PDB file of C-alpha atoms in Angstrom:
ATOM      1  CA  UNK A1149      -9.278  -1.835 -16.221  1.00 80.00           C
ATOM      2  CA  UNK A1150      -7.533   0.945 -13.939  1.00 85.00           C
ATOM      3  CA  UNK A1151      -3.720   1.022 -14.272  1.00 92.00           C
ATOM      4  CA  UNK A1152      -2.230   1.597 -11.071  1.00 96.00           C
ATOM      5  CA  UNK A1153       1.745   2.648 -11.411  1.00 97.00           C
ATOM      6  CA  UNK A1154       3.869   3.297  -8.380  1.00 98.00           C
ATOM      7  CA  UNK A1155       6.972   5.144  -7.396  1.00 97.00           C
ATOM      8  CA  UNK A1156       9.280   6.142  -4.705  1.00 98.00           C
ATOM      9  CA  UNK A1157      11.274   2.906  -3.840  1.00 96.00           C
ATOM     10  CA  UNK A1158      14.600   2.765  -3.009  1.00 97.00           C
ATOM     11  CA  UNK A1159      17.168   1.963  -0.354  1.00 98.00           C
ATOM     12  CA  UNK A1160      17.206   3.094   2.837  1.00 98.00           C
ATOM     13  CA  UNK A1161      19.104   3.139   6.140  1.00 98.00           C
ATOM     14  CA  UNK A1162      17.065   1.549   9.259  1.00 98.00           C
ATOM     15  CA  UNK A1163      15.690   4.156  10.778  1.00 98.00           C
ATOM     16  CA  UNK A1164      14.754   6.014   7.675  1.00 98.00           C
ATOM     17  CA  UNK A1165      11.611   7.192   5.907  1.00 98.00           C
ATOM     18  CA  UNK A1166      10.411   6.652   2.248  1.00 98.00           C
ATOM     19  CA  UNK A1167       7.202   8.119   0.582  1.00 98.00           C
ATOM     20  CA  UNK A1168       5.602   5.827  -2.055  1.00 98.00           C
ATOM     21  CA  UNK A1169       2.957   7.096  -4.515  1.00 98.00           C
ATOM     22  CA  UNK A1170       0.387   5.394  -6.555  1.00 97.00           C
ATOM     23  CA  UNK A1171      -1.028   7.097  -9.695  1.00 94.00           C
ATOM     24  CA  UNK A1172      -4.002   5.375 -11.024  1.00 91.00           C
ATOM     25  CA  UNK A1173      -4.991   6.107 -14.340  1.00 87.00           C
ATOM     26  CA  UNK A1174      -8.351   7.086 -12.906  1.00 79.00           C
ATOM     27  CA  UNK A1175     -10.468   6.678  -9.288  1.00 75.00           C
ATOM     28  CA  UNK A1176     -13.173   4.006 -10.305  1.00 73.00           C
ATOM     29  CA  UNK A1177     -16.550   3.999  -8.828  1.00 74.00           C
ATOM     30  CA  UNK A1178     -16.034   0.067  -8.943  1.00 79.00           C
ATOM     31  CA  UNK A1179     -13.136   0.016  -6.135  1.00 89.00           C
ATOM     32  CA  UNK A1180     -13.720   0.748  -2.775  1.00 93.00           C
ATOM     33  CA  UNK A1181     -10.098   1.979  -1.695  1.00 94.00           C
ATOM     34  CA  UNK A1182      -6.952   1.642  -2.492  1.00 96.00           C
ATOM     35  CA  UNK A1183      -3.647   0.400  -0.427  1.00 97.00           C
ATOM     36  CA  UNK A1184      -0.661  -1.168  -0.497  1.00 98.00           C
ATOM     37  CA  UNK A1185       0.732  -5.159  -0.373  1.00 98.00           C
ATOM     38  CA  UNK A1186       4.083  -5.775   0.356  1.00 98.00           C
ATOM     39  CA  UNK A1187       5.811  -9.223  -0.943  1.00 98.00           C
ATOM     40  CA  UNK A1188       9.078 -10.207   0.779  1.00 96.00           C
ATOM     41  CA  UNK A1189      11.137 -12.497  -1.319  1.00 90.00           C
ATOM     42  CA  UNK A1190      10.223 -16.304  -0.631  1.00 93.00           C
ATOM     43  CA  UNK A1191       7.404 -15.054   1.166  1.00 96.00           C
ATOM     44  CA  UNK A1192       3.851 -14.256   0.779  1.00 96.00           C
ATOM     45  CA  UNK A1193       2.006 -11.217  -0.099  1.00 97.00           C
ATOM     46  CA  UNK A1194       1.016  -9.184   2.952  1.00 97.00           C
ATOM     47  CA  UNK A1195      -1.206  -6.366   3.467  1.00 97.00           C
ATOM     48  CA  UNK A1196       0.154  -3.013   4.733  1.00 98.00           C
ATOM     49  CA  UNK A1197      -2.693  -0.341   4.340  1.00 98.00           C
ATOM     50  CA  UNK A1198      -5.855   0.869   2.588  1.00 97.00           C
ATOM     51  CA  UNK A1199      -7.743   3.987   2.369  1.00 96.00           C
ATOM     52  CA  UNK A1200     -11.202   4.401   0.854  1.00 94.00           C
ATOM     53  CA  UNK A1201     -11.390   6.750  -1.698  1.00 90.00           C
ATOM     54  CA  UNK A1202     -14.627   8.806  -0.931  1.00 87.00           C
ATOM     55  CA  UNK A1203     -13.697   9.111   2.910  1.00 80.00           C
ATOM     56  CA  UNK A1204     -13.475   7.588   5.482  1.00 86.00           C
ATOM     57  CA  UNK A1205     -11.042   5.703   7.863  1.00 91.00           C
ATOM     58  CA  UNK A1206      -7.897   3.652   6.960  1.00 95.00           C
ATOM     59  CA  UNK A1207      -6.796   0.441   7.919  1.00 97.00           C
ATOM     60  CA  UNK A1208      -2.756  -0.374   9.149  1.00 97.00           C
ATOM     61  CA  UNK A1209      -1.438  -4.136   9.928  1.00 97.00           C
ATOM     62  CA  UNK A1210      -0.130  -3.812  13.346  1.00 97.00           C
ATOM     63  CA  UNK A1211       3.155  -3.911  12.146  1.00 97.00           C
ATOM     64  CA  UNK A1212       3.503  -0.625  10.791  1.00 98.00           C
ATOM     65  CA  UNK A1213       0.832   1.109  12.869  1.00 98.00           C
ATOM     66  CA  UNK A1214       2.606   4.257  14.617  1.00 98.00           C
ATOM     67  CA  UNK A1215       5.475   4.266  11.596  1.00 98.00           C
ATOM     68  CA  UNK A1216       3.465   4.774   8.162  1.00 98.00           C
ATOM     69  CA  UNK A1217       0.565   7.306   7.009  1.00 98.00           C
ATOM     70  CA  UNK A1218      -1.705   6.125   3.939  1.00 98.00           C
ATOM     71  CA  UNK A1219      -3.848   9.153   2.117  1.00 96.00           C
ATOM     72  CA  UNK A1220      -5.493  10.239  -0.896  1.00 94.00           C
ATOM     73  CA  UNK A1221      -5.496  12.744  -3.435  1.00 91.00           C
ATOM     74  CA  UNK A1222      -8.903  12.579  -5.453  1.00 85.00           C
ATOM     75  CA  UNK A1223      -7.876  15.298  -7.491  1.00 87.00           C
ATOM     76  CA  UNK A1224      -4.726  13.814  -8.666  1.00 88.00           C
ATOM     77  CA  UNK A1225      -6.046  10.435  -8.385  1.00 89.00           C
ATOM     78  CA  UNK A1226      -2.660   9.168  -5.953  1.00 92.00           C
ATOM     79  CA  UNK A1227      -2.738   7.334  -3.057  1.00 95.00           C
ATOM     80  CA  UNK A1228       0.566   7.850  -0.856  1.00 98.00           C
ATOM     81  CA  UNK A1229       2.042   5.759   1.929  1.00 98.00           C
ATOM     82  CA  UNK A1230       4.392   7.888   4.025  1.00 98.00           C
ATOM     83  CA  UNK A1231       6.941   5.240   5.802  1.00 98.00           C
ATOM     84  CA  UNK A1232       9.002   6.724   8.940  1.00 98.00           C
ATOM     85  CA  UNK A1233      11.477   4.388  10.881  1.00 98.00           C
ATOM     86  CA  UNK A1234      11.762   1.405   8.967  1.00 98.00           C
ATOM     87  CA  UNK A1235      12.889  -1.130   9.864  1.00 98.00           C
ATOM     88  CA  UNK A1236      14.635  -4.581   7.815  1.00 97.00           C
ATOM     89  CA  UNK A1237      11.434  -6.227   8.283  1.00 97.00           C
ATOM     90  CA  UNK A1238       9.987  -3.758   5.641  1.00 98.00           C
ATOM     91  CA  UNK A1239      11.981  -4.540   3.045  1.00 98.00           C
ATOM     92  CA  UNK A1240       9.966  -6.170  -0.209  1.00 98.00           C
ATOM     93  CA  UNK A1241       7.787  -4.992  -3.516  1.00 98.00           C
ATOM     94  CA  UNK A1242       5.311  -2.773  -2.261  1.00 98.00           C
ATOM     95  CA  UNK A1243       1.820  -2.924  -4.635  1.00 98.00           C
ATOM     96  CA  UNK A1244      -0.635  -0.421  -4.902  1.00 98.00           C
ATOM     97  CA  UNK A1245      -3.729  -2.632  -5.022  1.00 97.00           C
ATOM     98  CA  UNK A1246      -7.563  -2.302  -5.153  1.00 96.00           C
ATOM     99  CA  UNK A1247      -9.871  -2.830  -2.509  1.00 95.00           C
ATOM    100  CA  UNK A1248     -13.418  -4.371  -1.716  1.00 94.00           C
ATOM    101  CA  UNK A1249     -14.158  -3.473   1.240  1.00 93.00           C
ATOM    102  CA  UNK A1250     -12.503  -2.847   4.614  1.00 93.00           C
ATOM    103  CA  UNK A1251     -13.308  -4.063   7.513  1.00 88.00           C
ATOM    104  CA  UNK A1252     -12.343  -3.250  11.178  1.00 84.00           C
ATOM    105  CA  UNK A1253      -9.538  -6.517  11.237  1.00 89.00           C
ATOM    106  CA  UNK A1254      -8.066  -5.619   7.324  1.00 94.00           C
ATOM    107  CA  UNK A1255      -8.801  -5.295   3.440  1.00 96.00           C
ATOM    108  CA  UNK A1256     -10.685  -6.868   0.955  1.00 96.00           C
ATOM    109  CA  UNK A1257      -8.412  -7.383  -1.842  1.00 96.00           C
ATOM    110  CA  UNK A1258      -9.119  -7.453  -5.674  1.00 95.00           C
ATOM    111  CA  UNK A1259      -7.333 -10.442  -7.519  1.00 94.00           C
ATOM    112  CA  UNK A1260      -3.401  -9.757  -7.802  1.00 95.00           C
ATOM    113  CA  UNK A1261      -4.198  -9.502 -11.572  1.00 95.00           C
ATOM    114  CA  UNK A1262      -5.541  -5.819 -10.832  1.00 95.00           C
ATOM    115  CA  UNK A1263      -2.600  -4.932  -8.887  1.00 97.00           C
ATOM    116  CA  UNK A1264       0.444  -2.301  -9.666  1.00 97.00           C
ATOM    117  CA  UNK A1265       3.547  -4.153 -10.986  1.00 97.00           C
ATOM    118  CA  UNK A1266       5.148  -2.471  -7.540  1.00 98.00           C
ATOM    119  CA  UNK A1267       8.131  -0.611  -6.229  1.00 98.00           C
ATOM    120  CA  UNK A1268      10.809  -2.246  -4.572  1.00 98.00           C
ATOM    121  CA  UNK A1269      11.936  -0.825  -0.916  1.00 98.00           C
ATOM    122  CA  UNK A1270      15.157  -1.980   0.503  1.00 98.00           C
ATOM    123  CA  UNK A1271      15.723  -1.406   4.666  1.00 98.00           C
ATOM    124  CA  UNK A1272      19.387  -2.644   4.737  1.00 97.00           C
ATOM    125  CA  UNK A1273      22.393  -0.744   6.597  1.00 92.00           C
TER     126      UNK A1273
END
């Protein structure tokens, strides 16, 4: 199975950007994409972004279209989400997760079994 480790969390001001990478051990011909859940606590897992990996267009929930930028690196094998004004609302464990297949109206997840352990981002004053 792909291991899929991320970085860049942290706490930030609202208003403030973040960059989160995800380093997978290797881009499998068996996924898709990759992208990103977020988990608030007491809440459920919601999807953010996902990229494909051999081109092709992303997908952003509507909530951070306009604030965050998903893309690739096939040579380093990273996926990156770059987060500009953020906002409370953001706060939670990001994931770097697998996908299926996306579609014009989101993702296709893999099971949360093949997801990163995540990084936790903080939007608090």
């Amino acid at each position: 199975q792909v291991q899929l480790v991320e970085s860049g969390g942290g706490l930030v001001q609202p208003g403030g950007s973040l960059e989160l990478s995800c380093t997978a051990s290797k881009f499998s011909s068996d996924y898709y994409g990759l992208g990103w859940v977020r988990q608030a606590p007491g809440r459920e897992p919601e999807e953010v972004s996902c990229i494909p990996l051999s081109g092709g267009f992303p997908y952003y929930d509507d909530s951070v279209k306009g604030r965050f930028t998903i893309s690739r690196d096939s040579a380093k094998n990273t996926v990156a989400l770059q987060m500009t004004n953020l906002k409370p609302e953001d706060t939670g464990v990001y994931h770097c997760a697998p996908v299926q297949a996306i579609v014009y109206n989101g993702c296709s997840w893999y099971h949360k079994g093949f997801w990163g352990k995540g990084t936790l981002v903080n939007v608090s004053e």
